[in-house]
PDB file of C-alpha atoms and ligand atoms in Angstrom:
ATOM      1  CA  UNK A   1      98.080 107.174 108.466  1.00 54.00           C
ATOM      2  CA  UNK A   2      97.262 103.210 109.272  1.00 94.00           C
ATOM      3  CA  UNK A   3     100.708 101.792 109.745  1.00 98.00           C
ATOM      4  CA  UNK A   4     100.103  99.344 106.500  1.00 98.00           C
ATOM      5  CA  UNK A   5      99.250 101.930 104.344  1.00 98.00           C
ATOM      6  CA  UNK A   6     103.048 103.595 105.333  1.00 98.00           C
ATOM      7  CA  UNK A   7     104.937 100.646 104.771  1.00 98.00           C
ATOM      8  CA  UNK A   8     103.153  99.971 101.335  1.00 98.00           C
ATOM      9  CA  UNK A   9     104.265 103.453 100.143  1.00 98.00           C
ATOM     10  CA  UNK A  10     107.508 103.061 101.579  1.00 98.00           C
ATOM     11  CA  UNK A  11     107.873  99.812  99.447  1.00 98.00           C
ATOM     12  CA  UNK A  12     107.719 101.870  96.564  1.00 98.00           C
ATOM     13  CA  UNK A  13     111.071 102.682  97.022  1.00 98.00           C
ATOM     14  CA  UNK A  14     112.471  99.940  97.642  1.00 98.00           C
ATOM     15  CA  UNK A  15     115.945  99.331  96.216  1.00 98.00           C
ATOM     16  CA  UNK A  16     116.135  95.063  94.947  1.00 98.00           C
ATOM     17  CA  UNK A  17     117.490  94.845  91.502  1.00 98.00           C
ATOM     18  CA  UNK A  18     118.968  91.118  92.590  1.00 98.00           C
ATOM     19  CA  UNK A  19     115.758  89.472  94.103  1.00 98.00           C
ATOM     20  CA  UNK A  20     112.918  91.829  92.748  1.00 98.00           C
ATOM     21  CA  UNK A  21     111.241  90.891  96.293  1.00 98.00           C
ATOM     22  CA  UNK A  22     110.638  94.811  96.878  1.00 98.00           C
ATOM     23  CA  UNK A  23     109.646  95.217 101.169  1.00 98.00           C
ATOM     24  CA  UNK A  24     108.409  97.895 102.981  1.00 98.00           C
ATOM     25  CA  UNK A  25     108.163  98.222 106.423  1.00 98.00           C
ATOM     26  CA  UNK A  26     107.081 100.720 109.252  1.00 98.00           C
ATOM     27  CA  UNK A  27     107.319 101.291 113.039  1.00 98.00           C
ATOM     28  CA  UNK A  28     104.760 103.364 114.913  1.00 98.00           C
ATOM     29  CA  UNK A  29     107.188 104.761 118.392  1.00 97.00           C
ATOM     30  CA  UNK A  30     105.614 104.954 121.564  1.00 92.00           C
ATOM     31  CA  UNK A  31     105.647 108.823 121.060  1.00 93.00           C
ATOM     32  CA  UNK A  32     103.009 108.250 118.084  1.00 96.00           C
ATOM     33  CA  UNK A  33     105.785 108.334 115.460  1.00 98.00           C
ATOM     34  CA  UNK A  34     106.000 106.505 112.069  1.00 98.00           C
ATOM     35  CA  UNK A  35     109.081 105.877 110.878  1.00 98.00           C
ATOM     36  CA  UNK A  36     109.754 103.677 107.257  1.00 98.00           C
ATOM     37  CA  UNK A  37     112.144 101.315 105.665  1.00 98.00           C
ATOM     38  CA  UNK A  38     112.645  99.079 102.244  1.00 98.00           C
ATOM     39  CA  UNK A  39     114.958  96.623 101.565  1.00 98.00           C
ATOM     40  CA  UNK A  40     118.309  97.813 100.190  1.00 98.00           C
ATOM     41  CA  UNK A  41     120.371  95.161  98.032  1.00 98.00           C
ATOM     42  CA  UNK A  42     124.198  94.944  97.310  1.00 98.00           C
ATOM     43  CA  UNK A  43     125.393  93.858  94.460  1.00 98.00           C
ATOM     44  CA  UNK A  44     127.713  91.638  97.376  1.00 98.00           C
ATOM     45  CA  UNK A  45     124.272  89.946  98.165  1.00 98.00           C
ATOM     46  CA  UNK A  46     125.229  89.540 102.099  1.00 96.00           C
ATOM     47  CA  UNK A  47     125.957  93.099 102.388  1.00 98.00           C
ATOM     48  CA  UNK A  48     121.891  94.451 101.474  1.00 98.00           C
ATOM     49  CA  UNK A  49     119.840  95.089 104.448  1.00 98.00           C
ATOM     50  CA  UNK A  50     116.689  94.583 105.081  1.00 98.00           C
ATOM     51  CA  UNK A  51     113.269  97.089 105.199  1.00 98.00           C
ATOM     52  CA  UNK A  52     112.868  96.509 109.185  1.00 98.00           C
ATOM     53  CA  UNK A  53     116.408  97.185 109.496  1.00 98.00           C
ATOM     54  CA  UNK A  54     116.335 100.453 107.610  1.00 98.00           C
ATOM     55  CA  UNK A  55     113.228 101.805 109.506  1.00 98.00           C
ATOM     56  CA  UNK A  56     114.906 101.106 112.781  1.00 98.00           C
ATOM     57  CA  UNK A  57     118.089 103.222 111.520  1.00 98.00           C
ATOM     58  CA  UNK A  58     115.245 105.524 110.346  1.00 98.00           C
ATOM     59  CA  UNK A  59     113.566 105.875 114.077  1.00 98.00           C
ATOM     60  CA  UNK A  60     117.043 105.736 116.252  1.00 98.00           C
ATOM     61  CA  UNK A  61     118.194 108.699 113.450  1.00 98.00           C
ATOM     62  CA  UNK A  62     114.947 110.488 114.865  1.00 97.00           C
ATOM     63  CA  UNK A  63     115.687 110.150 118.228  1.00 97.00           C
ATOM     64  CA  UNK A  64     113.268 107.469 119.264  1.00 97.00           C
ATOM     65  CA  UNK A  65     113.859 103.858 120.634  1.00 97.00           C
ATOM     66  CA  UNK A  66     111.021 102.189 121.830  1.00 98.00           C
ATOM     67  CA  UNK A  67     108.775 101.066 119.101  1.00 98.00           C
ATOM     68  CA  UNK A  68     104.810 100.410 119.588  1.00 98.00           C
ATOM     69  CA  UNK A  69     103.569  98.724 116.734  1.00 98.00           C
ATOM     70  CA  UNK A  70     105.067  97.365 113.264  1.00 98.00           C
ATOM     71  CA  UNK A  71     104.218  96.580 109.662  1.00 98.00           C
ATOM     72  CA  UNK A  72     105.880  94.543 106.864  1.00 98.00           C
ATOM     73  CA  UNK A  73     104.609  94.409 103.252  1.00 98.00           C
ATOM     74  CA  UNK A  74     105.809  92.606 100.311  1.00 98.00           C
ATOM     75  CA  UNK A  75     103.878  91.282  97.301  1.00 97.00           C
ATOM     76  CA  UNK A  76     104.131  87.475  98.481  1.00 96.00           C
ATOM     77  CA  UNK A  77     101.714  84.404  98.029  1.00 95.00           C
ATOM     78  CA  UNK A  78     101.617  85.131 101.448  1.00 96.00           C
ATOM     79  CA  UNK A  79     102.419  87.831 103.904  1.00 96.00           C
ATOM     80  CA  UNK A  80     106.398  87.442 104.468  1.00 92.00           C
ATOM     81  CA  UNK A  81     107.171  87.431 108.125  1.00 94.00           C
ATOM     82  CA  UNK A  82     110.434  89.188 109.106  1.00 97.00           C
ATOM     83  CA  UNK A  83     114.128  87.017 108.899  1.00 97.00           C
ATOM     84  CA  UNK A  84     115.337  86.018 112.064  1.00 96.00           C
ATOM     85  CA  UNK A  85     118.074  88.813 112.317  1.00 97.00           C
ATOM     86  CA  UNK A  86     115.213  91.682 112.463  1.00 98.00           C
ATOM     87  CA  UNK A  87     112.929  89.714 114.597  1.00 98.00           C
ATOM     88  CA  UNK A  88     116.337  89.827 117.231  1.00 97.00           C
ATOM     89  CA  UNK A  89     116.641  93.716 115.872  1.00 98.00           C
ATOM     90  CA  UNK A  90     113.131  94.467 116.312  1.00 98.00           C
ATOM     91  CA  UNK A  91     113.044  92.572 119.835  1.00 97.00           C
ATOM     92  CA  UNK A  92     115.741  95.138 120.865  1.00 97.00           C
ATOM     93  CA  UNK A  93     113.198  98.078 120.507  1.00 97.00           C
ATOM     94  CA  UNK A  94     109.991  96.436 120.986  1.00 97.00           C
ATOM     95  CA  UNK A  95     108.531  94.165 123.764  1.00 96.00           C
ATOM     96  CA  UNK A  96     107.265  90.832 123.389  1.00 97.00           C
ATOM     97  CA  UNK A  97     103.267  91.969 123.486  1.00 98.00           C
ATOM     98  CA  UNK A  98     104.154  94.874 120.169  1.00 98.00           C
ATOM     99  CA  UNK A  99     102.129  94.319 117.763  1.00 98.00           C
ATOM    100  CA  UNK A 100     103.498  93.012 114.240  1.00 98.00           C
ATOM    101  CA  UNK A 101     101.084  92.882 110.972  1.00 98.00           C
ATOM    102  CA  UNK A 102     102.654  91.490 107.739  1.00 98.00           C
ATOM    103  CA  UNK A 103     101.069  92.011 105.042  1.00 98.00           C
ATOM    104  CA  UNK A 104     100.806  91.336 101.281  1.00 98.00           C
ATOM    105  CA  UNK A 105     100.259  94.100  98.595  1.00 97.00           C
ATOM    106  CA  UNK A 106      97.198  91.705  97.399  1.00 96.00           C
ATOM    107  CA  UNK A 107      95.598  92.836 100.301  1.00 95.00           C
ATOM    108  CA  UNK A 108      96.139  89.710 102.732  1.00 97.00           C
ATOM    109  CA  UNK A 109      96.898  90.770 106.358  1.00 97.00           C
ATOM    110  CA  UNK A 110      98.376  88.450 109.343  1.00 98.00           C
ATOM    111  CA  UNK A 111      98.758  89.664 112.764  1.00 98.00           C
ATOM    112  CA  UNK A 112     101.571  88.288 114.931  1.00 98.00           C
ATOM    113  CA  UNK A 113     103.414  89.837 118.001  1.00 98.00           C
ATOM    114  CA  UNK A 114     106.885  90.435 118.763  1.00 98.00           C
ATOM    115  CA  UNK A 115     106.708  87.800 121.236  1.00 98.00           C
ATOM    116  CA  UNK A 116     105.144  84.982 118.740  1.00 98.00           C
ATOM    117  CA  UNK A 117     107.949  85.596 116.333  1.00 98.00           C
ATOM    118  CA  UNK A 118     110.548  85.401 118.474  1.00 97.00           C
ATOM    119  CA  UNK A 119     110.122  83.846 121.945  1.00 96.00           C
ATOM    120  CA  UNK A 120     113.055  83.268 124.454  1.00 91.00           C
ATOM    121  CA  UNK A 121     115.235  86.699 122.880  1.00 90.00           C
ATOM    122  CA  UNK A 122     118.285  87.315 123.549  1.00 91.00           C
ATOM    123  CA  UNK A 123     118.130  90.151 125.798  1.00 90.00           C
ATOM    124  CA  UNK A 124     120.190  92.465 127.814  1.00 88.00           C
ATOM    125  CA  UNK A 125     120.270  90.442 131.125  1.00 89.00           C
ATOM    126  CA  UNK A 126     122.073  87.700 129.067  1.00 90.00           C
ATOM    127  CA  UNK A 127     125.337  89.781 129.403  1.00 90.00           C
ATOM    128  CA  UNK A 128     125.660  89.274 132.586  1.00 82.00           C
ATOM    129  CA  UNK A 129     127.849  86.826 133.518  1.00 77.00           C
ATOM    130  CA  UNK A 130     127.476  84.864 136.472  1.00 72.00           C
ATOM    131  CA  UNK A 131     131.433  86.083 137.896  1.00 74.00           C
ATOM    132  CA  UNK A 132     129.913  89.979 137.182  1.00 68.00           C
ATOM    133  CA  UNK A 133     127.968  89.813 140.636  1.00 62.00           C
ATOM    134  CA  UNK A 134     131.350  89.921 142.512  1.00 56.00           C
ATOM    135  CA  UNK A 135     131.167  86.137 143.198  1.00 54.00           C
TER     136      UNK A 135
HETATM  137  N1  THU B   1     113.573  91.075 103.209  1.00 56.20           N
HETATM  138  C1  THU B   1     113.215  92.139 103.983  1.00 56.20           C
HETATM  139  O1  THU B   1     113.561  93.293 103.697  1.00 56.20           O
HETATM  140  N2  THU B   1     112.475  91.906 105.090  1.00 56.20           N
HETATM  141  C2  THU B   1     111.961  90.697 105.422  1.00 56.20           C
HETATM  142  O2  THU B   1     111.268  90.605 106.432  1.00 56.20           O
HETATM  143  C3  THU B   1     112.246  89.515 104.593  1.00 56.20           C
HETATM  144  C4  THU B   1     113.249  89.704 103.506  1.00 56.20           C
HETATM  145  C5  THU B   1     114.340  91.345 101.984  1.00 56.20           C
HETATM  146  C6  THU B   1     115.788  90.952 101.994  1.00 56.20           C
HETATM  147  C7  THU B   1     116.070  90.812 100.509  1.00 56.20           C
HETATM  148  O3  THU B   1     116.388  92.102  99.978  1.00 56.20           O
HETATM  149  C8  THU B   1     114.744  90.377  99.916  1.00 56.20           C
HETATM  150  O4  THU B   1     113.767  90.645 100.901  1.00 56.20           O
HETATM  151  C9  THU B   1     114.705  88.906  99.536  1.00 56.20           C
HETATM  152  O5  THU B   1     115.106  88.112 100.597  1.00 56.20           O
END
């Protein structure tokens, strides 16, 4: 199934009683994988999570970690691009060159990259600091 198509039926069950801004998202996994996500609110708004963030649980739950391609739909003016905590989240799975499409339920599509949404990431060889090379 086109990746698009799985986040827009995923969307249908999304859980946002407090915004009514229902997402979907999905993750194709280098294996050839789709794995889905919505947005699930809290009643505690900080607490809900988001659709990217669910279909990542969804994938690591399935035993995958490296993610090929991604889609995010939401009925927006225009299509939403992810918050800046999943494009960190989805830069942990994905490299810079994955593709992202975000899309609207209207039928408006935008194609972006990993990369594009979040350039410079905070990555793995950040941890290392300098005194950890036995200087
Ligand atoms: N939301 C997502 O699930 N993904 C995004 O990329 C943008 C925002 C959700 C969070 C919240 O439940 C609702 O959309 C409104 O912000």
């Amino acid at each position: 199934m086109e990746l698009v198509e799985a986040a827009r039926e995923a969307r249908e069950r999304a859980y946002a009683p407090y915004s009514n801004f229902k997402v979907g998202a999905a993750l194709r996994t280098a294996g050839g994988e789709v794995f889905c996500g919505v947005n699930v609110e809290n009643v505690a708004y900080p607490e809900g999570t988001c659709a990217e963030a669910g279909a990542i649980a969804a994938m690591v739950m399935g035993g995958e970690t490296r993610v090929a391609e991604v889609a995010v739909i939401a009925d927006s003016p225009a299509p939403v691009p992810p918050c800046g905590g999943c494009r960190q989240k989805l830069a942990e799975f994905a490299g810079p060159e994955v593709k992202v499409t975000l899309a609207t339920t209207r039928g408006e599509t935008l194609e972006t990259t990993v990369g594009e949404l979040l350039p410079g990431a905070f990555g793995t060889g950040h941890l290392v600091s300098p005194s950890d090379d036995g200087a």
